[in-house]
Tab-separated table of C-alpha atoms in Angstrom:
chain	number	residue	atom	x	y	z
A	1	MET	CA	12.011	13.095	-30.876
A	2	LYS	CA	12.082	12.404	-34.854
A	3	ALA	CA	14.550	14.899	-37.149
A	4	LEU	CA	13.750	17.727	-38.482
A	5	ASP	CA	14.642	18.106	-41.721
A	6	ARG	CA	14.270	21.268	-44.409
A	7	ILE	CA	10.292	21.354	-44.425
A	8	ASP	CA	9.415	20.871	-41.059
A	9	ARG	CA	11.167	23.402	-39.713
A	10	LYS	CA	9.616	26.015	-42.579
A	11	ILE	CA	6.331	25.057	-40.759
A	12	LEU	CA	7.471	25.298	-37.435
A	13	MET	CA	9.164	28.859	-38.119
A	14	ALA	CA	5.370	29.029	-40.076
A	15	LEU	CA	3.290	28.522	-37.184
A	16	GLN	CA	5.216	29.886	-34.846
A	17	ALA	CA	4.676	33.245	-36.704
A	18	ASP	CA	1.140	32.570	-37.109
A	19	GLY	CA	-0.366	29.794	-35.465
A	20	ARG	CA	-3.630	30.998	-37.404
A	21	LEU	CA	-2.155	29.952	-40.645
A	22	THR	CA	-4.852	27.171	-42.928
A	23	ASN	CA	-3.758	24.453	-43.874
A	24	GLN	CA	-3.843	26.046	-47.105
A	25	ALA	CA	-1.950	28.987	-47.062
A	26	LEU	CA	0.481	27.046	-44.876
A	27	ALA	CA	1.164	24.090	-47.511
A	28	ASP	CA	1.704	27.243	-49.709
A	29	LEU	CA	4.239	28.901	-47.820
A	30	VAL	CA	6.157	25.259	-47.265
A	31	GLY	CA	5.675	24.181	-51.510
A	32	LEU	CA	3.213	21.130	-50.055
A	33	SER	CA	0.217	20.259	-50.975
A	34	PRO	CA	-2.345	20.600	-47.982
A	35	SER	CA	-2.319	16.813	-47.130
A	36	PRO	CA	1.087	15.853	-46.756
A	37	CYS	CA	0.646	19.230	-44.842
A	38	LEU	CA	-1.353	18.048	-42.705
A	39	LYS	CA	0.669	14.757	-41.834
A	40	ARG	CA	3.002	16.898	-41.111
A	41	VAL	CA	1.712	19.430	-38.821
A	42	ARG	CA	0.069	16.278	-37.388
A	43	SER	CA	3.330	14.442	-36.976
A	44	LEU	CA	5.460	17.604	-35.216
A	45	GLU	CA	2.114	18.281	-32.712
A	46	GLU	CA	2.595	14.017	-31.552
A	47	ALA	CA	6.378	14.707	-31.111
A	48	GLY	CA	6.264	17.189	-28.977
A	49	TYR	CA	7.337	19.970	-31.165
A	50	ILE	CA	4.357	22.008	-30.965
A	51	ARG	CA	2.749	21.962	-27.943
A	52	ALA	CA	0.273	24.215	-28.199
A	53	TYR	CA	-1.964	27.155	-30.340
A	54	THR	CA	-1.769	30.720	-28.214
A	55	ALA	CA	-3.274	34.027	-28.542
A	56	GLU	CA	-0.351	35.954	-27.258
A	57	LEU	CA	-2.184	39.032	-25.698
A	58	ASP	CA	-1.389	43.030	-25.362
A	59	ARG	CA	-1.064	42.573	-21.853
A	60	LYS	CA	-1.576	46.608	-21.359
A	61	ALA	CA	-3.991	46.436	-23.541
A	62	CYS	CA	-5.845	43.729	-21.115
A	63	GLY	CA	-4.441	46.167	-18.152
A	64	LEU	CA	-1.306	44.918	-17.129
A	65	SER	CA	0.488	47.250	-16.734
A	66	VAL	CA	3.433	46.110	-14.928
A	67	THR	CA	5.697	43.393	-15.652
A	68	ALA	CA	8.326	42.334	-12.345
A	69	PHE	CA	11.296	39.924	-12.851
A	70	VAL	CA	11.284	38.408	-8.914
A	71	ARG	CA	14.176	36.199	-7.822
A	72	ILE	CA	13.276	33.769	-5.378
A	73	ARG	CA	15.890	31.837	-2.534
A	74	LEU	CA	14.855	29.006	-0.337
A	75	LYS	CA	15.280	28.508	3.080
A	76	ASP	CA	15.957	25.476	2.870
A	77	HIS	CA	15.661	22.910	-0.754
A	78	SER	CA	14.548	19.840	1.298
A	79	THR	CA	12.072	17.955	-1.077
A	80	ALA	CA	8.974	19.035	0.387
A	81	THR	CA	9.659	22.565	0.952
A	82	VAL	CA	11.141	22.575	-2.827
A	83	ALA	CA	7.610	20.316	-4.412
A	84	LEU	CA	5.533	23.028	-2.131
A	85	PHE	CA	6.590	26.046	-3.846
A	86	GLU	CA	6.454	24.696	-6.436
A	87	GLN	CA	2.348	23.855	-6.424
A	88	LYS	CA	1.583	27.557	-4.980
A	89	ILE	CA	3.772	29.217	-7.551
A	90	ALA	CA	1.987	27.022	-9.959
A	91	ALA	CA	-1.839	27.873	-9.280
A	92	ILE	CA	-0.911	32.106	-9.129
A	93	ASP	CA	-2.172	33.459	-12.402
A	94	GLU	CA	-0.214	37.102	-12.062
A	95	VAL	CA	3.466	33.408	-12.489
A	96	ILE	CA	3.078	33.884	-16.367
A	97	GLU	CA	6.397	31.845	-16.265
A	98	CYS	CA	8.461	29.973	-13.439
A	99	HIS	CA	11.832	30.102	-13.374
A	100	LEU	CA	14.052	27.273	-11.448
A	101	MET	CA	17.788	28.549	-11.791
A	102	SER	CA	21.657	27.915	-11.171
A	103	GLY	CA	23.452	30.931	-9.727
A	104	GLY	CA	22.297	32.986	-6.537
A	105	GLU	CA	18.939	32.393	-6.867
A	106	ASP	CA	16.673	29.369	-6.854
A	107	TYR	CA	13.845	30.533	-8.961
A	108	LEU	CA	12.891	33.243	-11.524
A	109	LEU	CA	9.291	33.900	-12.192
A	110	GLU	CA	7.744	36.875	-13.949
A	111	VAL	CA	5.145	38.395	-12.794
A	112	VAL	CA	2.468	40.803	-14.537
A	113	VAL	CA	-0.029	43.059	-12.545
A	114	ALA	CA	-2.282	46.078	-12.748
A	115	GLY	CA	0.346	49.594	-11.653
A	116	HIS	CA	2.795	48.623	-8.725
A	117	ASP	CA	-0.547	48.744	-6.714
A	118	GLY	CA	-0.934	45.765	-7.879
A	119	TYR	CA	2.320	44.456	-7.382
A	120	GLU	CA	2.191	45.601	-3.362
A	121	ARG	CA	-1.287	43.022	-3.636
A	122	PHE	CA	1.103	39.970	-5.877
A	123	MET	CA	3.225	40.464	-2.798
A	124	ARG	CA	1.003	40.692	0.075
A	125	GLU	CA	-2.150	38.609	-0.506
A	126	GLN	CA	-0.136	35.381	-2.755
A	127	LEU	CA	3.964	35.892	-2.482
A	128	HIS	CA	4.009	36.357	1.644
A	129	GLY	CA	2.094	33.401	1.519
A	130	VAL	CA	3.935	30.780	-0.661
A	131	PRO	CA	5.701	28.892	2.168
A	132	GLY	CA	9.559	28.287	1.987
A	133	ILE	CA	10.712	31.388	1.137
A	134	GLY	CA	13.733	32.555	2.594
A	135	ALA	CA	14.358	36.287	0.285
A	136	ILE	CA	13.421	37.658	-2.057
A	137	GLU	CA	14.179	40.347	-4.302
A	138	THR	CA	12.549	42.500	-8.169
A	139	ASN	CA	13.365	44.022	-10.753
A	140	PHE	CA	11.077	46.534	-13.060
A	141	SER	CA	10.882	45.698	-16.258
A	142	ILE	CA	11.215	49.602	-17.976
A	143	SER	CA	10.231	48.296	-21.750
A	144	ALA	CA	10.250	44.941	-23.291
A	145	ILE	CA	13.227	45.721	-26.311
A	146	LYS	CA	12.735	41.612	-27.484
A	147	HIS	CA	9.753	39.983	-26.504
A	148	ARG	CA	8.029	36.440	-27.751
A	149	SER	CA	10.492	36.270	-30.131
A	150	PRO	CA	9.847	31.850	-32.140
A	151	CYS	CA	11.868	29.966	-30.968
A	152	PRO	CA	14.955	29.342	-33.748
A	153	ILE	CA	14.851	25.757	-35.606
A	154	PRO	CA	18.391	24.383	-35.506
């Protein structure tokens, strides 16, 4: 991966704060002219530092009032069980993040749904149908204190 310099770090921080910046505005922020700025952005994209440009939605405005963190323990850790579990989880829209974990549980899911009834439907219609699950434990978020912060760029 390409080494980041001070300007690259400024570009990455600025785009994390506002991915819709025009190239001119970004160039002004980081102290470059537009052409070299665009070259740097393209280089950061090609190097894999920038994966995508997305819109962050307000979950509650979209009707997704409940965020749950679901810890999963698999029945076994065979290659087939793990592969099938990961394939099935990746296909469930309500699961917005899935992390392979160390410690007592195997996976941590972040799930968003429309209310507690929505969570029950998710459990019954989606999660219970995923083969290989040995145990499920759920915690509900009361409030997000820090949410989707920019990555610190060392």
